[in-house]
Coordinates of C-alpha atoms in Angstrom, one line a residue:
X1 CA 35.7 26.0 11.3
X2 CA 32.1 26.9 11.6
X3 CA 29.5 24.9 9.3
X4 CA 28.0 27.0 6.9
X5 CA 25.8 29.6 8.0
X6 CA 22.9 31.4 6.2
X7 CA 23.4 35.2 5.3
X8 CA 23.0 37.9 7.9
X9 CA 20.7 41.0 7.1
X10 CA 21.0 44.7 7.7
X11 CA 24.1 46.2 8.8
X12 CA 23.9 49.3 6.3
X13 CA 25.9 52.2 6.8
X14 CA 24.3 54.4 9.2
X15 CA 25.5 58.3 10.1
X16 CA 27.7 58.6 13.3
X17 CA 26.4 60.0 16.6
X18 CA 26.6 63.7 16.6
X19 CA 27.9 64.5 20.3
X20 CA 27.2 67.4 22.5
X21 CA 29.4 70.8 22.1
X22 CA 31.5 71.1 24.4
X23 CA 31.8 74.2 26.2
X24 CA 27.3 74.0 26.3
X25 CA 26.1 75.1 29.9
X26 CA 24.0 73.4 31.8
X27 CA 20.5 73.7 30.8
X28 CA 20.8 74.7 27.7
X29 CA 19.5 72.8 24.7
X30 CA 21.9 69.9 24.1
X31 CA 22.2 67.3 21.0
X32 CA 19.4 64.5 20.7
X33 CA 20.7 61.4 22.3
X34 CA 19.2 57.7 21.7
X35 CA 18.3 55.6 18.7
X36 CA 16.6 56.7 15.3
X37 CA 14.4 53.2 15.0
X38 CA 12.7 51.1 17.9
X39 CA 13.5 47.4 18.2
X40 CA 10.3 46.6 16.2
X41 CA 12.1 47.9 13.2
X42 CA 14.9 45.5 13.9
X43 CA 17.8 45.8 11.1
X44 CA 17.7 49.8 11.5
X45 CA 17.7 49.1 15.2
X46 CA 20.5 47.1 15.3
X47 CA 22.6 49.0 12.5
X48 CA 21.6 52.1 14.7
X49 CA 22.5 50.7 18.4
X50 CA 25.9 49.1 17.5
X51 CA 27.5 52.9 15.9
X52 CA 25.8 55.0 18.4
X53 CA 26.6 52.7 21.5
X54 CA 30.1 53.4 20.1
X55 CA 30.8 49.2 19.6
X56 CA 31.9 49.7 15.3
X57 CA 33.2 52.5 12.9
X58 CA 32.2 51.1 9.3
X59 CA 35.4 51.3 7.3
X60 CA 35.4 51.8 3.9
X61 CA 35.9 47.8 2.6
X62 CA 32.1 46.6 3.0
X63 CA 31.9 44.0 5.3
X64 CA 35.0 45.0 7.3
X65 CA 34.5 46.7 10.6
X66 CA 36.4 48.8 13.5
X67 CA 35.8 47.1 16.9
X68 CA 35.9 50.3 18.9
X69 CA 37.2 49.4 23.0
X70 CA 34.2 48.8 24.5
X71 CA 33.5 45.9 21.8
X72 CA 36.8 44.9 22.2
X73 CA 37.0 44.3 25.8
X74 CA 34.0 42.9 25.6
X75 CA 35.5 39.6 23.2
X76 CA 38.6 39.9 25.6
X77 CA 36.3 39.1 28.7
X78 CA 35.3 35.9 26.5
X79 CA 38.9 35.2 25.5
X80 CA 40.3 35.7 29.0
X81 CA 37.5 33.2 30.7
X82 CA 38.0 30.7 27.6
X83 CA 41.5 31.0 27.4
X84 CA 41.7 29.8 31.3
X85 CA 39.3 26.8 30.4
X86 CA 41.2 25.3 27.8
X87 CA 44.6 25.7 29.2
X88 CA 43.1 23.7 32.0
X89 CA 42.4 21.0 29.4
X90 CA 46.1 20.5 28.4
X91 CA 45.8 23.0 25.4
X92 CA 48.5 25.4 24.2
X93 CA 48.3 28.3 22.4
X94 CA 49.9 28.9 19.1
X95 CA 50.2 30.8 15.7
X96 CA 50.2 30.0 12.2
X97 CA 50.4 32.3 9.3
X98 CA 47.3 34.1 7.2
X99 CA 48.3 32.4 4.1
X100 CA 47.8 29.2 2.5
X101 CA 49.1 26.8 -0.2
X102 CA 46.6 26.5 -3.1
X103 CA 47.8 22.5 -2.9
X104 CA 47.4 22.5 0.3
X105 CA 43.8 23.9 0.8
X106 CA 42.5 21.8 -2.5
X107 CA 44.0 18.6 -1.0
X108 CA 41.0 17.6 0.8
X109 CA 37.8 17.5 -1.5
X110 CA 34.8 18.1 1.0
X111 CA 36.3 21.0 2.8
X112 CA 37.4 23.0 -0.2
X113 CA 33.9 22.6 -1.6
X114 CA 33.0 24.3 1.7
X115 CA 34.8 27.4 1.1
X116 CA 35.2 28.1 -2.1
X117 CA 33.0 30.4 -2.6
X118 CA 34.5 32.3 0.3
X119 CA 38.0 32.3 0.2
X120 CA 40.2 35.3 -0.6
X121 CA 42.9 34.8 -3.1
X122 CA 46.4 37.1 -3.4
X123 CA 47.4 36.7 -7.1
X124 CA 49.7 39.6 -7.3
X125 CA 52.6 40.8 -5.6
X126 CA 53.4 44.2 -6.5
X127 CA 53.2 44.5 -10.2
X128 CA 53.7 40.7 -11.0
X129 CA 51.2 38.2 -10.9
X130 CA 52.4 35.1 -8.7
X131 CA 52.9 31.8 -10.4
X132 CA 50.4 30.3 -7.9
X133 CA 47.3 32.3 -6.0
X134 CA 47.6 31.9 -2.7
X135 CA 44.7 31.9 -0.3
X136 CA 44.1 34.3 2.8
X137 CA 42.6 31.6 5.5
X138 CA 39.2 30.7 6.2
X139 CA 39.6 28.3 8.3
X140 CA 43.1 26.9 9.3
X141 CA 42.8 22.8 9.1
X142 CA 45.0 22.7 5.7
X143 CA 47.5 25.4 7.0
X144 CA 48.3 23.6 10.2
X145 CA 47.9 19.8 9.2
X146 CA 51.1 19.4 7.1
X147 CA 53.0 21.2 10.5
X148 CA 51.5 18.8 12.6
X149 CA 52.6 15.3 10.3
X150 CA 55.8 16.7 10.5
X151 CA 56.0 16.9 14.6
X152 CA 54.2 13.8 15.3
X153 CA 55.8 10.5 15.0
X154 CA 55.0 8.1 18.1
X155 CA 52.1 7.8 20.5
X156 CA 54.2 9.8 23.0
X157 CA 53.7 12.7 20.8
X158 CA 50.0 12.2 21.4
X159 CA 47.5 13.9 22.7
X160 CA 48.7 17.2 21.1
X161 CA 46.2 19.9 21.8
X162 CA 46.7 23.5 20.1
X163 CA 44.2 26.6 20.2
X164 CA 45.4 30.3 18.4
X165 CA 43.8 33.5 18.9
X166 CA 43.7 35.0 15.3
X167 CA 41.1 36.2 12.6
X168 CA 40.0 35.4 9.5
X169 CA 38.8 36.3 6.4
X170 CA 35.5 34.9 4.1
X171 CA 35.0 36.8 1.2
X172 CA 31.8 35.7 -0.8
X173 CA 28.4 36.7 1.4
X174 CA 25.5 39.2 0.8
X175 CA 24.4 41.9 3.5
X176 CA 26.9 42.3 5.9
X177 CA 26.1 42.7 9.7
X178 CA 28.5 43.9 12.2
X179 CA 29.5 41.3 14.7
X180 CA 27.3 38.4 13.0
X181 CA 28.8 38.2 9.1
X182 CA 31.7 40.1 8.1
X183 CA 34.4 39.3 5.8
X184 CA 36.9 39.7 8.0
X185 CA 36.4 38.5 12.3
X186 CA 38.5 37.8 15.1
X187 CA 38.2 34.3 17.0
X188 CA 39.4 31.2 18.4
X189 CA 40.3 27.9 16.6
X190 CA 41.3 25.0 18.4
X191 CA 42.9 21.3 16.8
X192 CA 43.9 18.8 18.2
X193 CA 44.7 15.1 18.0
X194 CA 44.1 11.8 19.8
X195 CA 45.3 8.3 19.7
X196 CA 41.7 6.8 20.0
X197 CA 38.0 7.9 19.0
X198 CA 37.0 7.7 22.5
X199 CA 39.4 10.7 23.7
X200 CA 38.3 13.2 20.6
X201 CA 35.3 12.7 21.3
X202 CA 34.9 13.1 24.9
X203 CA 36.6 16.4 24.0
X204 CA 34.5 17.5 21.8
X205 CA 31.6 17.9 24.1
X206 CA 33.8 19.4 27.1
X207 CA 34.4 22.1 24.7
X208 CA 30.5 22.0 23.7
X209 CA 30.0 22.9 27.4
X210 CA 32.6 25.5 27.6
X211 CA 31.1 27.0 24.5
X212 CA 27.5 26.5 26.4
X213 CA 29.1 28.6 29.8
X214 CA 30.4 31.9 27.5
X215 CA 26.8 32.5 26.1
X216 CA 24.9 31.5 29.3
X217 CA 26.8 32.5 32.2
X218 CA 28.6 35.4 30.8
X219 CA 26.2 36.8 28.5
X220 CA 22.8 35.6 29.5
X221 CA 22.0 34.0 26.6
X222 CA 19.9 30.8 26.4
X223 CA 21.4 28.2 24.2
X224 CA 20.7 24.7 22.9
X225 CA 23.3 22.1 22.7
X226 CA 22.7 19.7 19.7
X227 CA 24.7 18.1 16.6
X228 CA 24.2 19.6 13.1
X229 CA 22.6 17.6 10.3
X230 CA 24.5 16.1 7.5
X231 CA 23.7 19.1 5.2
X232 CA 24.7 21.5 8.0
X233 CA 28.2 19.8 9.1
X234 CA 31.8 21.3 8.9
X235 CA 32.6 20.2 5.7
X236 CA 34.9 17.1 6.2
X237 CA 34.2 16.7 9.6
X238 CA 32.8 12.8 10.8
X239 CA 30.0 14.8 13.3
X240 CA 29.6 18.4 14.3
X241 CA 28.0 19.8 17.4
X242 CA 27.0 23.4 17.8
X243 CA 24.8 26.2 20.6
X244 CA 22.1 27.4 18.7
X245 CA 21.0 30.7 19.7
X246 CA 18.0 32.5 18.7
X247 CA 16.5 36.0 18.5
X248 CA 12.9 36.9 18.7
X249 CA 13.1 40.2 17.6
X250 CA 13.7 38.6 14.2
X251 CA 12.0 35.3 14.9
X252 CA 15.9 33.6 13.4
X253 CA 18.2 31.1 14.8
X254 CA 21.8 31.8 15.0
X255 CA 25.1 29.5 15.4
X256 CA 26.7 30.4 18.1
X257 CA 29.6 28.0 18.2
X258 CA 30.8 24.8 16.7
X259 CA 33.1 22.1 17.8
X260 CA 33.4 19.6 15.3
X261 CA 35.0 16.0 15.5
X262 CA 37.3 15.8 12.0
X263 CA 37.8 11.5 12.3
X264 CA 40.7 10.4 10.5
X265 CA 39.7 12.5 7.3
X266 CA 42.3 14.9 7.3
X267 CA 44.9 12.6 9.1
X268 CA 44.5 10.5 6.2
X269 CA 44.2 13.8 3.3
X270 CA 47.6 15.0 5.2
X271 CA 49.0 11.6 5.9
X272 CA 49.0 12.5 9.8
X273 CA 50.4 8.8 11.2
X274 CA 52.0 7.8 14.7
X275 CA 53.7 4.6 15.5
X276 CA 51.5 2.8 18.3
X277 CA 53.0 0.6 20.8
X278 CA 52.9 -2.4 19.0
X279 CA 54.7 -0.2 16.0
X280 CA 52.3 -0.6 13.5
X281 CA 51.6 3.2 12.0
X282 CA 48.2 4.9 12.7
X283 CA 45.8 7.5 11.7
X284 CA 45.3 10.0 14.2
X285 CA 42.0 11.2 15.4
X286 CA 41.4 14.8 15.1
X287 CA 39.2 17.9 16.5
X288 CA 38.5 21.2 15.7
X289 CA 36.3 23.9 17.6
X290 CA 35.9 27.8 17.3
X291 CA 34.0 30.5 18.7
X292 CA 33.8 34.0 17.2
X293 CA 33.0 38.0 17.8
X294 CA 29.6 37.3 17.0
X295 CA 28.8 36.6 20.0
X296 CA 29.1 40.2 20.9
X297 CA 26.5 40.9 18.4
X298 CA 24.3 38.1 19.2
X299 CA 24.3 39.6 23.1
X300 CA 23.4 43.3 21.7
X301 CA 20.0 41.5 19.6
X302 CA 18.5 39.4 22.7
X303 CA 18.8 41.8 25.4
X304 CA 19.0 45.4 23.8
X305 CA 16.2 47.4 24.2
X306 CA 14.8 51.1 22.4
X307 CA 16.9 52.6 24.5
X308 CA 20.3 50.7 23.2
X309 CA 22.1 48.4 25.0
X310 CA 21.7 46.4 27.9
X311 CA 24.3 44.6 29.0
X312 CA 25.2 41.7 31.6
X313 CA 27.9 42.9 34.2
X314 CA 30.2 39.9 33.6
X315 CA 30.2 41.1 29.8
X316 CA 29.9 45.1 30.8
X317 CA 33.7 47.2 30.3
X318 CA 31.5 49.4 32.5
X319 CA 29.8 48.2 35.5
X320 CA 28.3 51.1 37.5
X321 CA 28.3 54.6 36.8
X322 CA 28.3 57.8 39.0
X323 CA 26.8 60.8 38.5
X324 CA 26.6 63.7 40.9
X325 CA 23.9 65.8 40.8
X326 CA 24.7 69.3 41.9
X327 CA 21.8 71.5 42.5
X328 CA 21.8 75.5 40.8
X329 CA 20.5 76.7 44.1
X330 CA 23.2 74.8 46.2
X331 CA 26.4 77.0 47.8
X332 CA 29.3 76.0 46.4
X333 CA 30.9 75.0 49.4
X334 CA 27.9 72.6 49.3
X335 CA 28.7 71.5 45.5
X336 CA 32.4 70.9 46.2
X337 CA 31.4 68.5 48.9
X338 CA 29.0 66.5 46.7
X339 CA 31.4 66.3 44.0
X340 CA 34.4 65.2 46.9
X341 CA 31.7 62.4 48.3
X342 CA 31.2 61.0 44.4
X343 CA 34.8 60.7 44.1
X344 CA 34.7 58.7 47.4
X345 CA 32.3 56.2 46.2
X346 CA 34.1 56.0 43.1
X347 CA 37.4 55.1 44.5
X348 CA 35.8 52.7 47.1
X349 CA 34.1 50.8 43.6
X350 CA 37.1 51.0 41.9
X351 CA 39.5 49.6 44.8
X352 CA 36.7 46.6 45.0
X353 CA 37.8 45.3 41.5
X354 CA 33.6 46.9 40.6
X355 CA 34.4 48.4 36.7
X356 CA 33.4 51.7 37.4
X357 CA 33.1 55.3 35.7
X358 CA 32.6 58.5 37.0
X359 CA 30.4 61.5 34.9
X360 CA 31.3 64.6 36.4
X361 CA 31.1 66.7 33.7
X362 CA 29.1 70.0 34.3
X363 CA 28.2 70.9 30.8
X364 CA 25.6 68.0 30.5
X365 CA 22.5 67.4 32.0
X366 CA 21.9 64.7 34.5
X367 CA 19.0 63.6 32.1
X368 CA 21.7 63.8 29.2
X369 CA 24.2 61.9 31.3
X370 CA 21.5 59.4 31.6
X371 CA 20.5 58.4 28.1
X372 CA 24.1 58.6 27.0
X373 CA 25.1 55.7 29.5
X374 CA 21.7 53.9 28.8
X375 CA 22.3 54.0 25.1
X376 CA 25.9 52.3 26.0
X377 CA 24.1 49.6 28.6
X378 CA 26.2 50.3 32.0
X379 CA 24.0 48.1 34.5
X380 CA 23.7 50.3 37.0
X381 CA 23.5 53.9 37.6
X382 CA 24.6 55.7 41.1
X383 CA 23.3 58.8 41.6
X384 CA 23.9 61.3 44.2
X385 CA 22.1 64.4 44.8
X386 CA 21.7 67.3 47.2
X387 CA 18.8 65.2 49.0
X388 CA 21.3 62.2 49.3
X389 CA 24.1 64.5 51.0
X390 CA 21.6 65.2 53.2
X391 CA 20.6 61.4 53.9
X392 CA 24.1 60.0 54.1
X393 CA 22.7 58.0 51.0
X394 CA 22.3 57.3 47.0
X395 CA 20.4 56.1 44.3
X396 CA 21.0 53.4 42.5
X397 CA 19.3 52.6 39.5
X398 CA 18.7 49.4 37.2
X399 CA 19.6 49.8 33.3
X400 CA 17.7 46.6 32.5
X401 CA 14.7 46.9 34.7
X402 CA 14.7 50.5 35.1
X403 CA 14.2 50.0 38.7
X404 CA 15.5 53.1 40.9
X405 CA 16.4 51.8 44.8
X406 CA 16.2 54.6 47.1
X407 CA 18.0 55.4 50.1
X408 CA 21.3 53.6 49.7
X409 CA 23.5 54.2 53.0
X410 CA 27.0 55.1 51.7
X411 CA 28.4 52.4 53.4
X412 CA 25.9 50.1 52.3
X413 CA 26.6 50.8 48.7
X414 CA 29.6 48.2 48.1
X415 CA 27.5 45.4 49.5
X416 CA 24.5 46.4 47.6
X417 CA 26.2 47.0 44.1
X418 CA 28.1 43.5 44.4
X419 CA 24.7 41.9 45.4
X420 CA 23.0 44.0 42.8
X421 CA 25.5 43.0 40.3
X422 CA 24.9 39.0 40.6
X423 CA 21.2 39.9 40.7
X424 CA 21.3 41.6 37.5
X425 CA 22.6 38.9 35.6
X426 CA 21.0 35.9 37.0
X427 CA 17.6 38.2 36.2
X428 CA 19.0 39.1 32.6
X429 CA 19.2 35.1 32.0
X430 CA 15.9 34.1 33.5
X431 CA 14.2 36.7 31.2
X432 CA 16.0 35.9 28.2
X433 CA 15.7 31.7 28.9
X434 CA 11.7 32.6 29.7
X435 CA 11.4 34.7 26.1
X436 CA 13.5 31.6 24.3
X437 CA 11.6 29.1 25.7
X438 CA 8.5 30.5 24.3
X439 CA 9.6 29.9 21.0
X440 CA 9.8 27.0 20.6
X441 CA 6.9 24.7 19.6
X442 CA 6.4 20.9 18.9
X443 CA 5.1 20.3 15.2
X444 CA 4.3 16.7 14.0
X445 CA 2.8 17.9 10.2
X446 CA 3.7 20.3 8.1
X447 CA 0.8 22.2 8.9
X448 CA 1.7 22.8 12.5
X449 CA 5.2 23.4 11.0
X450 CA 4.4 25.7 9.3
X451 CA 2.3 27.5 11.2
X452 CA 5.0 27.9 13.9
X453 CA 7.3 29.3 11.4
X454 CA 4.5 32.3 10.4
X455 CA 4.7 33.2 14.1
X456 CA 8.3 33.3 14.6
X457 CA 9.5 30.5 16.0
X458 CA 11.4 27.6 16.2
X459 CA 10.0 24.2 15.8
X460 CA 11.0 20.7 17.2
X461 CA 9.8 18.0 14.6
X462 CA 10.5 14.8 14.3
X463 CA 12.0 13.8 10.9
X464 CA 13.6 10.9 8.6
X465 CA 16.9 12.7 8.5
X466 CA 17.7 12.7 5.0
X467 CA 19.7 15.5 3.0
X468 CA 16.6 15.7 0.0
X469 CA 13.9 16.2 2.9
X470 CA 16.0 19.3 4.7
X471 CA 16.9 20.8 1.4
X472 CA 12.9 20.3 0.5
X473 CA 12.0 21.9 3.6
X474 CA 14.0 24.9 3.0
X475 CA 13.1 25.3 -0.4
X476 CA 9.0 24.9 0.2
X477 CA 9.3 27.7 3.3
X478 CA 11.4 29.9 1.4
X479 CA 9.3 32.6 0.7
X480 CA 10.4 36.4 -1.8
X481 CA 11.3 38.3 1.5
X482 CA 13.0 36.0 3.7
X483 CA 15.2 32.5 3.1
X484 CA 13.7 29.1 3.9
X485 CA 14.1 27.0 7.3
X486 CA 16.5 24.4 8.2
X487 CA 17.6 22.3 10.6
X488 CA 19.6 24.3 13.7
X489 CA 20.7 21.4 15.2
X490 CA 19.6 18.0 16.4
X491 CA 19.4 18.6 20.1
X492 CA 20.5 16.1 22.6
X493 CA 17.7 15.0 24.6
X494 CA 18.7 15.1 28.0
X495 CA 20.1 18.4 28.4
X496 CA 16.9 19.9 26.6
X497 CA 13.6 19.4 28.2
X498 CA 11.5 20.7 25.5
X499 CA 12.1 17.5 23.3
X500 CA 9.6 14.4 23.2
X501 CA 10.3 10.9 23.5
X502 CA 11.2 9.7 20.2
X503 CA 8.4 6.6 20.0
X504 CA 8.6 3.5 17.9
X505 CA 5.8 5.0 15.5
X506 CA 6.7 8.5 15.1
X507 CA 7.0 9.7 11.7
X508 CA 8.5 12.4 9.5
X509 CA 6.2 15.4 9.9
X510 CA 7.5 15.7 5.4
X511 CA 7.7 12.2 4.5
X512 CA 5.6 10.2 6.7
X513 CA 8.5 7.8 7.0
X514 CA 9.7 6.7 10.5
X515 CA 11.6 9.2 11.8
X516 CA 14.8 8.9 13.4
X517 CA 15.2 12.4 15.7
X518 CA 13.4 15.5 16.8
X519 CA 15.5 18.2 15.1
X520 CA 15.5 21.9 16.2
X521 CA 14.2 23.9 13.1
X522 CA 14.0 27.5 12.1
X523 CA 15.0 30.6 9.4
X524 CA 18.4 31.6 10.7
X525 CA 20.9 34.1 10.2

């Protein structure tokens, strides 16, 4: 369901985290915590944060990955939101099975083409070889099409709108990267069907938006709304739209979900016809749309930081931690009271729907305890010490900012965590949106192009929109260490400020010709 994405890189196979012995006393000397490679050396970064964070286990089929539970709650905080949305649309969920026809996936020219070099065939079963390979899905437009002829026969049939939960599998890629290209991922795929042109594609861009709301209001992300070039489409699809993401860490732009507008070429491939109300027989028109787990990882490369993750509290499994911090000298009559406070404020979070998780463990240090949950991105730390018991008050500190604030009145803390909360990730965007904006240059030649490209960037030009030029493009900026730019999307102009009027007599920044958009261009993943 995506278009066609460039290779990931990194991911290799790094050791797991060695934990702390249990049984170790306080004080002494405990195991290193944190990462083995700063952000500046970003694939070992990355490979590093996602195992030691606890996110993936590699397994031992390359390309396949264990979502550990804090990964996976984090994609069903996407699903539950998304799920809602879409429901509130009219759609229903469904399920259809892994495996596909050979005749059914070859049927339709453009979209095989697509995949092919991706899809995973089963050719044996036991010790006999079937008579006909049949594929493992990549997508699921030729498995559900010939279901759907058969169910709709009338315009009352229509609008039929159907999403399913499910993963699949793409077999063919280079360098595998947890979250962002594997062989195997989890997401959603939505198809549906119309009676006119109008109605898919008024759908199309609610579910652009939707997609638009998961990577900006739930994971801070800045995105840009846009429809793919001709080279970039879903193969067989009349138009596709996409959110472009990008990470500066790597100076690369990344898909971060598509929702494509199929036409009547697969209502026509799988003979897909209703009987209007004049009973004549018609084509339907047809959608699909998808979003995936790489979000997740897409999330972990803008905000994460040398210490590991940093995570948005909408998208956090933990929101706040607390840590007591009894003193050696205190009595223990003084100890037992801290630790019975901390539980207090634990249970008072907890009861407020807060996400919360309590560290009382007494064979860690408190500086142990805190590079352990900064490495895993909780946003915000409570801390409560012999001081604080003394002050009828807390600490509560920042994991993005780092920020400590003093002084916290017990039954202040509810208020001020909530508030804190809602701070934190309005804060997490603003940064983010203020780093992505400052990528993104205007180029009118090549040199400028070009130029932007050697610092990182993306660049908005202005071009004839022809397959030849973008395939030109990518081929003259391709360089031995790092793959070409192309076209992210075409962004639409009124929900992106950063692109210029398009004037009678601008030209092509390649060709010189008039050009007919400003496209959004970069090296991608």
């Amino acid at each position: 369901m995506s278009s066609k994405a460039d290779q990931g890189s990194g991911g290799k196979k790094q050791k797991q985290q060695q934990k702390p012995k249990q049984g170790q006393k306080q004080g002494e000397k405990e195991t290193k915590l944190g990462l083995g490679a700063s952000k500046e050396n970003f694939g070992e970064w990355y490979s590093d944060v996602v195992v030691k964070a606890e996110l993936i286990s590699y397994y031992e089929i390359s390309g396949c990955y264990i979502l550990r539970p804090d990964a996976y709650e984090m994609w069903e905080k996407i699903q539950k939101w998304f799920d809602g949305e879409i429901k509130g649309l009219g759609v229903r969920n469904s399920y259809f099975p892994l495996f596909i026809p050979k005749s059914n996936l070859t049927k339709e020219k453009d979209h095989v083409e697509g995949f092919e070099a991706e899809v995973a065939w089963v050719t044996k079963s036991g010790k006999s070889d079937l008579a006909t390979p049949i594929a493992i899905r990549p997508t699921s437009e030729t498995v559900m099409y010939p279901c759907i002829a058969d169910w709709i026969r009338s315009h009352r049939d229509l609008p039929l709108k159907l999403n399913q939960w499910t993963n699949v599998v793409r077999w063919e890629f280079k360098h595998p990267t947890p979250f962002i290209r594997s062989r195997e991922f989890l997401w959603q795929e939505g198809h549906t069907a119309f009676v006119t042109q109008a109605e898919a594609e008024e759908e199309v861009y609610q579910i652009l938006e939707l997609y638009r709301h998961v990577y900006e209001d739930l994971m801070a992300v800045p995105v840009v709304k846009g429809t793919k070039s001709a080279s970039e489409k879903f193969a067989g699809a009349l138009f596709t739209t996409s959110v472009e993401g990008f990470i500066p860490a790597s100076g690369r732009g990344i898909q971060g979900a598509t929702s494509h507008c199929l036409g009547q070429n697969f209502s026509k491939m799988f003979d897909i016809k209703y009987e209007a109300e004049d009973k004549s027989q018609q084509y339907i028109w047809q959608n699909s749309w998808g979003i995936t787990t790489r979000t997740i990882g897409v999330m972990i490369m803008v905000h994460g930081d040398d210490k590991g993750l940093v995570l948005p509290p909408r998208m956090a499994s933990t929101q706040i931690v607390v840590i007591p911090i009894p003193n050696a000298k205190m009595e223990e009559s003084a100890k037992e009271a801290l630790m019975e406070k901390a539980e207090v404020l634990y249970q008072n979070l907890k009861a407020a729907g807060i996400r919360v998780a309590k560290d009382f463990r007494l064979n860690y240090t408190p500086g142990w305890k805190y590079n352990h949950w900064e490495l895993k991105g909780v946003p915000i730390r409570l801390e409560l010490g012999s001081r604080d018991m003394d002050k009828g008050a807390c600490v509560l500190a920042r994991r993005d900012t780092g920020k400590k604030q003093f002084d916290v009145l017990w039954d202040d803390v509810l208020k001020t965590v909530l508030d804190l909360l809602e701070t934190i990730q309005q804060e997490m965007f603003a940064k983010a949106k203020t780093e992505f904006d400052s990528c993104i240059e205007v180029a009118y030649n090549w040199d400028d192009f070009t130029a932007a490209l050697g610092r990182k960037h993306m660049v908005v030009a202005p071009w004839c929109d022809e397959k030849e030029i973008e395939e030109k493009v990518k081929k003259d900026t391709a360089a031995e260490d790092q793959q070409g730019a192309k076209t992210l999307n075409i962004p639409f102009p009124e929900s992106n400020t950063f692109v210029p009027e398009l004037k009678p007599d601008t030209v092509c920044f390649v060709t010189g010709k008039p050009a007919k958009n400003f496209a959004l261009w970069g090296r991608s993943y």
